[in-house]
mmCIF file with all atom_site columns, C-alpha atoms in Angstrom:
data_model
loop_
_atom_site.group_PDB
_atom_site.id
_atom_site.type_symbol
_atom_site.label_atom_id
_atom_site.label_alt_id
_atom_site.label_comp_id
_atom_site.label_asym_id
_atom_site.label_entity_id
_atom_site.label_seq_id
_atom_site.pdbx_PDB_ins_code
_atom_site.Cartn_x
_atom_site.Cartn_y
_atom_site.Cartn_z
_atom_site.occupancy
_atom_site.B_iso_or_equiv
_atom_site.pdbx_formal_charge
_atom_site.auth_seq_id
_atom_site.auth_comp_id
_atom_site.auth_asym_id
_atom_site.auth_atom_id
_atom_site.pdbx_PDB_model_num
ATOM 1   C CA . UNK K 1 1   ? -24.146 9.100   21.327  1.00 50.00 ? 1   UNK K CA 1
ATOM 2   C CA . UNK K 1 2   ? -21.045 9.241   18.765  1.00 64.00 ? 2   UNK K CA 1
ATOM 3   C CA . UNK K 1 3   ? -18.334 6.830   19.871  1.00 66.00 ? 3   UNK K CA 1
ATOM 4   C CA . UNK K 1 4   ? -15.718 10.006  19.042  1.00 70.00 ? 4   UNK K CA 1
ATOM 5   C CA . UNK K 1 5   ? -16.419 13.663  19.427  1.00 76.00 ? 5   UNK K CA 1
ATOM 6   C CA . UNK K 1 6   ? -13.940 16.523  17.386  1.00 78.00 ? 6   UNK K CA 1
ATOM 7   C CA . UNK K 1 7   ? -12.306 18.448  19.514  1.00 77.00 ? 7   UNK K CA 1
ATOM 8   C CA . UNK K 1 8   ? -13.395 22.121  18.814  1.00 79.00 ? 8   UNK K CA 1
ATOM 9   C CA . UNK K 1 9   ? -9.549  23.697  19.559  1.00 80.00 ? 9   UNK K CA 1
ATOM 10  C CA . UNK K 1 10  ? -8.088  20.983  17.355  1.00 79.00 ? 10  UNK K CA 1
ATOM 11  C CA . UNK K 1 11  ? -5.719  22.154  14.147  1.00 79.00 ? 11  UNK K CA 1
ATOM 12  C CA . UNK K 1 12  ? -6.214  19.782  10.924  1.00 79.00 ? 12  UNK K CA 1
ATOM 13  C CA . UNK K 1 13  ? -2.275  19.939  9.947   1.00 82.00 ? 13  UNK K CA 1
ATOM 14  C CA . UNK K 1 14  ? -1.716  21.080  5.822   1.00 85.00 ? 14  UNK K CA 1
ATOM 15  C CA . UNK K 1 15  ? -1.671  17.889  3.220   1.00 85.00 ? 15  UNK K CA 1
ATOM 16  C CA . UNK K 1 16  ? 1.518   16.907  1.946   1.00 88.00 ? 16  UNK K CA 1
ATOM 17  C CA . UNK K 1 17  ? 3.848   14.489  0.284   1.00 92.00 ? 17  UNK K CA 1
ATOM 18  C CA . UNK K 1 18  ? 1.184   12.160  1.536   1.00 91.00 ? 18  UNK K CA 1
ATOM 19  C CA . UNK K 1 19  ? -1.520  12.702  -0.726  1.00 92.00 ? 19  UNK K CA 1
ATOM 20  C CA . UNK K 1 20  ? 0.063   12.981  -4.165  1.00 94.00 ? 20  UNK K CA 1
ATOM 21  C CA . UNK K 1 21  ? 1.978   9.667   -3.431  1.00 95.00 ? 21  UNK K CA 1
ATOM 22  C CA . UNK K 1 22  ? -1.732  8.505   -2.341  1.00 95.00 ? 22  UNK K CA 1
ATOM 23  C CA . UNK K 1 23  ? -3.211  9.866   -6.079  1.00 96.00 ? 23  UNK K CA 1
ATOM 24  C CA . UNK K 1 24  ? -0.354  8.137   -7.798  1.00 97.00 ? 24  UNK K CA 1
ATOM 25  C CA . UNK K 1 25  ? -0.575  4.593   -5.859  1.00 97.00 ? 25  UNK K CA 1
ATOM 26  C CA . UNK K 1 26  ? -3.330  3.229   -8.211  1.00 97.00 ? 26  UNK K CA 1
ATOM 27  C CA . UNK K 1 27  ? -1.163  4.080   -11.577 1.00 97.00 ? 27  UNK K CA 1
ATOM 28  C CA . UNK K 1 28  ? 2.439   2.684   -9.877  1.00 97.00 ? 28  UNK K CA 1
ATOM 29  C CA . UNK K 1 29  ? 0.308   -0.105  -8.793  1.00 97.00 ? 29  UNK K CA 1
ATOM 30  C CA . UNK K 1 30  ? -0.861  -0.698  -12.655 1.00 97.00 ? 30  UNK K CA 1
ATOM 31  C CA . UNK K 1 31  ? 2.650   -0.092  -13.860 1.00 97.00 ? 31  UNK K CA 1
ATOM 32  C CA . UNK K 1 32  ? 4.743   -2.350  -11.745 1.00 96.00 ? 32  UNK K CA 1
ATOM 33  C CA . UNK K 1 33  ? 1.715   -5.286  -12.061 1.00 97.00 ? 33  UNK K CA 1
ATOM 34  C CA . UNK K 1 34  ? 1.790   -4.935  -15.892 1.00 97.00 ? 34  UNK K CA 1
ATOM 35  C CA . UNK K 1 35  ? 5.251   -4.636  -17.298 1.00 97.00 ? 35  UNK K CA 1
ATOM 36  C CA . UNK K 1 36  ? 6.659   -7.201  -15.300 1.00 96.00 ? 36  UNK K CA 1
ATOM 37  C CA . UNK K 1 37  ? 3.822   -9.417  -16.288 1.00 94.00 ? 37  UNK K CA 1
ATOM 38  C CA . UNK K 1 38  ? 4.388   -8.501  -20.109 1.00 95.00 ? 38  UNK K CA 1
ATOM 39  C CA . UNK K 1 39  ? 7.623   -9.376  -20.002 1.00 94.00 ? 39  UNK K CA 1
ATOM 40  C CA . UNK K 1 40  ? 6.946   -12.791 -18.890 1.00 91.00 ? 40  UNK K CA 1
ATOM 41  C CA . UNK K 1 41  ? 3.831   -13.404 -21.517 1.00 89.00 ? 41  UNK K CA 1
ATOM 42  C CA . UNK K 1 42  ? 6.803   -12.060 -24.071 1.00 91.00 ? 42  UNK K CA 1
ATOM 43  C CA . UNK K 1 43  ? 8.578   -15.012 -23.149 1.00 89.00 ? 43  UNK K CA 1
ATOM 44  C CA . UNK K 1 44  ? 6.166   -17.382 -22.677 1.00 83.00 ? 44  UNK K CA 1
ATOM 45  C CA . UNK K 1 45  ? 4.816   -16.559 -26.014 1.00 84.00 ? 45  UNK K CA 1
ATOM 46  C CA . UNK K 1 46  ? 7.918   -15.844 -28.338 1.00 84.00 ? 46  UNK K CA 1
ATOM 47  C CA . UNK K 1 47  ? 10.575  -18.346 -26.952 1.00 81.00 ? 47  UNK K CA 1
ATOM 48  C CA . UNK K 1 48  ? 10.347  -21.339 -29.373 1.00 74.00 ? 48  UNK K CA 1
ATOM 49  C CA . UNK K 1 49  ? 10.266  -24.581 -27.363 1.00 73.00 ? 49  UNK K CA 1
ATOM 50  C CA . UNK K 1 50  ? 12.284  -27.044 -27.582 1.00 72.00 ? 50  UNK K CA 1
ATOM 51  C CA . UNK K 1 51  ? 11.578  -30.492 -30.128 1.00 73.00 ? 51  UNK K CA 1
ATOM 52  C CA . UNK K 1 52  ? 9.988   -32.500 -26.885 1.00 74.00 ? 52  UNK K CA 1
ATOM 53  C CA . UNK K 1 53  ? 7.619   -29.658 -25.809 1.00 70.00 ? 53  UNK K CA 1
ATOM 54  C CA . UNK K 1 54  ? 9.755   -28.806 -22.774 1.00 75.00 ? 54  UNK K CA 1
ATOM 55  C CA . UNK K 1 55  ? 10.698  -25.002 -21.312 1.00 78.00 ? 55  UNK K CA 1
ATOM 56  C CA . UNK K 1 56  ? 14.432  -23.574 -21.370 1.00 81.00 ? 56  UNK K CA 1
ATOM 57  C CA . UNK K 1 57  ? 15.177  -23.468 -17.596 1.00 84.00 ? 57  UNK K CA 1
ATOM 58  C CA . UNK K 1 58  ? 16.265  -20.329 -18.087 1.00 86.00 ? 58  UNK K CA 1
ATOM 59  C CA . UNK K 1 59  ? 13.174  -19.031 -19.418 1.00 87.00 ? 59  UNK K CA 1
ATOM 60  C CA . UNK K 1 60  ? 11.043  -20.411 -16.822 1.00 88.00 ? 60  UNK K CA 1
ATOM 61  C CA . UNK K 1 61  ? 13.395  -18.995 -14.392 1.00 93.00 ? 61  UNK K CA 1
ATOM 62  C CA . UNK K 1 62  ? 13.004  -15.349 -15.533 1.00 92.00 ? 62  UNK K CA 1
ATOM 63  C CA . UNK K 1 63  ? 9.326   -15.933 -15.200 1.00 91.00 ? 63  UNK K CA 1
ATOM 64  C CA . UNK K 1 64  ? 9.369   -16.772 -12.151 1.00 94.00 ? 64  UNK K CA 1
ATOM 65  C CA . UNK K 1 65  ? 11.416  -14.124 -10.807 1.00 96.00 ? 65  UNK K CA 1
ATOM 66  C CA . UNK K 1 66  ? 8.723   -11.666 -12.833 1.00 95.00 ? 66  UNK K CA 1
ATOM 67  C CA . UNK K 1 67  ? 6.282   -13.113 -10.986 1.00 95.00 ? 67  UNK K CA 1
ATOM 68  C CA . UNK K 1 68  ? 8.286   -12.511 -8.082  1.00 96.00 ? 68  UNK K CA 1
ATOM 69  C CA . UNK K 1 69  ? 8.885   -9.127  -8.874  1.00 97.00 ? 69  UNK K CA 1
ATOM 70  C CA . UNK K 1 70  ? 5.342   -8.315  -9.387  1.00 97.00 ? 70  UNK K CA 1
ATOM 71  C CA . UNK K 1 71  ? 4.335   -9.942  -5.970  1.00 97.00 ? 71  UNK K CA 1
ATOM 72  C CA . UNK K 1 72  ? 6.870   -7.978  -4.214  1.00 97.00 ? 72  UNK K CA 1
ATOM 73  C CA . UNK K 1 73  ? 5.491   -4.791  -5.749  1.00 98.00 ? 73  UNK K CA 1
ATOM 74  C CA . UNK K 1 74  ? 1.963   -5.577  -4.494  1.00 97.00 ? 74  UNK K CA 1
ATOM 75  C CA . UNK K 1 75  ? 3.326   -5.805  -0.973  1.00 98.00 ? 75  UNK K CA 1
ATOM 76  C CA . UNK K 1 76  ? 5.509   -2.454  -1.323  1.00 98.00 ? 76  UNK K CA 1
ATOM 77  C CA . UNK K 1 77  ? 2.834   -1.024  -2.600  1.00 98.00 ? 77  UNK K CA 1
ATOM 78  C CA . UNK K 1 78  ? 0.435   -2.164  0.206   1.00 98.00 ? 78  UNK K CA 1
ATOM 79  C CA . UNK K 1 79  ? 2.749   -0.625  2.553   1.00 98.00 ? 79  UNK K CA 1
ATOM 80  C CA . UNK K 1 80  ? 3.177   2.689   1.571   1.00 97.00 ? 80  UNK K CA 1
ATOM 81  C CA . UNK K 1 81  ? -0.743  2.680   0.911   1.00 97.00 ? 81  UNK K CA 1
ATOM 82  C CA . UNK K 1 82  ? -0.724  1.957   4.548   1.00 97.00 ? 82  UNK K CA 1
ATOM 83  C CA . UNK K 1 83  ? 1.885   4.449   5.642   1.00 96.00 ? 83  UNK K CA 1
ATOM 84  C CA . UNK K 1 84  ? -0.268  7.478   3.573   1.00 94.00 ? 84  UNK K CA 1
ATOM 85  C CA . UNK K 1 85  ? -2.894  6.429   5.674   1.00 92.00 ? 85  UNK K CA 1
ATOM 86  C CA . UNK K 1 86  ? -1.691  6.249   9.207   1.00 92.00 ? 86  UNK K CA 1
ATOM 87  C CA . UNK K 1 87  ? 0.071   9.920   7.995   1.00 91.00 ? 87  UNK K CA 1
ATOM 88  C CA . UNK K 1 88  ? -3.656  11.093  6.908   1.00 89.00 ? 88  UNK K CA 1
ATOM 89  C CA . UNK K 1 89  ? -5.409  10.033  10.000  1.00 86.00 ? 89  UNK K CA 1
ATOM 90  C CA . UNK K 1 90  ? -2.304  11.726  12.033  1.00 86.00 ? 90  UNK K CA 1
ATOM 91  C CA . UNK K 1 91  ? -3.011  14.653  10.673  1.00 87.00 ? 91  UNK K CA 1
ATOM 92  C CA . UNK K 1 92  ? -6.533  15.291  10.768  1.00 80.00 ? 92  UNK K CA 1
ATOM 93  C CA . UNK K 1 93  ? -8.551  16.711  13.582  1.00 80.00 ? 93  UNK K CA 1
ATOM 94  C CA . UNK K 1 94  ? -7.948  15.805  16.869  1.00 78.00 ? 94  UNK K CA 1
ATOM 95  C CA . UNK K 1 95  ? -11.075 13.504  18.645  1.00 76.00 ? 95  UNK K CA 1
ATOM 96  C CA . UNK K 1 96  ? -11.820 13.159  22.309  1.00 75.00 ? 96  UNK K CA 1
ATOM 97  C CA . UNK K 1 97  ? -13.674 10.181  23.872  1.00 71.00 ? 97  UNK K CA 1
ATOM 98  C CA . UNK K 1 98  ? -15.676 10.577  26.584  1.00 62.00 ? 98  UNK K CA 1
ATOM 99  C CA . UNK K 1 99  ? -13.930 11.489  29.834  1.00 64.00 ? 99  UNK K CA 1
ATOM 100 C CA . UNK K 1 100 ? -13.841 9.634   33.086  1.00 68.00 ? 100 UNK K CA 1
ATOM 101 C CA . UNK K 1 101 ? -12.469 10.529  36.465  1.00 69.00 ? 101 UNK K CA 1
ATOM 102 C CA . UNK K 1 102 ? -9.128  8.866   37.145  1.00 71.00 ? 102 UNK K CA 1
ATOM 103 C CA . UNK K 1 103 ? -8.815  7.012   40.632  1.00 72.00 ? 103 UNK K CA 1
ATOM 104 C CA . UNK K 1 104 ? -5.424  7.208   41.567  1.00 72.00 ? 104 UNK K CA 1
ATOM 105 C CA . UNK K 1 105 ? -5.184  11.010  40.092  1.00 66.00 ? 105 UNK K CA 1
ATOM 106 C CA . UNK K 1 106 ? -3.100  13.559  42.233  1.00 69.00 ? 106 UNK K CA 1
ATOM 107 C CA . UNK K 1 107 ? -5.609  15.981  41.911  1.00 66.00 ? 107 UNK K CA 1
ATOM 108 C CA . UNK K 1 108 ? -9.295  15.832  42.304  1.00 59.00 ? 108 UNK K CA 1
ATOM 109 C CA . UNK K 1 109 ? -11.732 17.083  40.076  1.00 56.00 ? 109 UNK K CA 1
#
């Protein structure tokens, strides 16, 4: 027995905005991870240190907030991933579980 039956008079609603911002989530995902985190390598890589081998505060700073940055892509990211979704499974076919006579109902069966 399936957990979920399709309704047979249900209406799967038209795609929209919802799946071209789902194709696109994997290469704004890649964007927003890598040129922050280029940025910061730049940095780290190009920004002579100083005589006693220790980092510009500055410098570290803007990594930091980089990394930041990227992290609080991931998470925006994550939620409109999750948003599609809940917006995909709203608009597909409607499902039924199994029915089951109500006690207190006004009307019997």
């Amino acid at each position: 027995m399936s957990w979920l039956k399709k309704d047979p008079n249900s209406i799967r609603s038209p795609a929209g905005l919802e799946w071209r911002i789902w194709k696109k989530l994997p290469l704004i995902w890649l964007v927003g991870t890598v040129v922050p985190l280029l940025l910061a390598g730049a940095t780290w890589l190009f920004y002579p240190e100083q005589p006693d081998g220790a980092r510009d505060p500055a410098v570290m700073r803007f990594e930091f907030i980089m990394i930041g940055v990227v992290i609080l892509h991931w998470t925006l990211v994550l939620t409109v991933a999750i948003g599609c979704g809940i917006v995909m499974l709203m608009k597909g076919p409607n499902y039924k579980a199994d029915s089951y006579p109500m006690p207190d109902s006004d009307e019997p069966l």
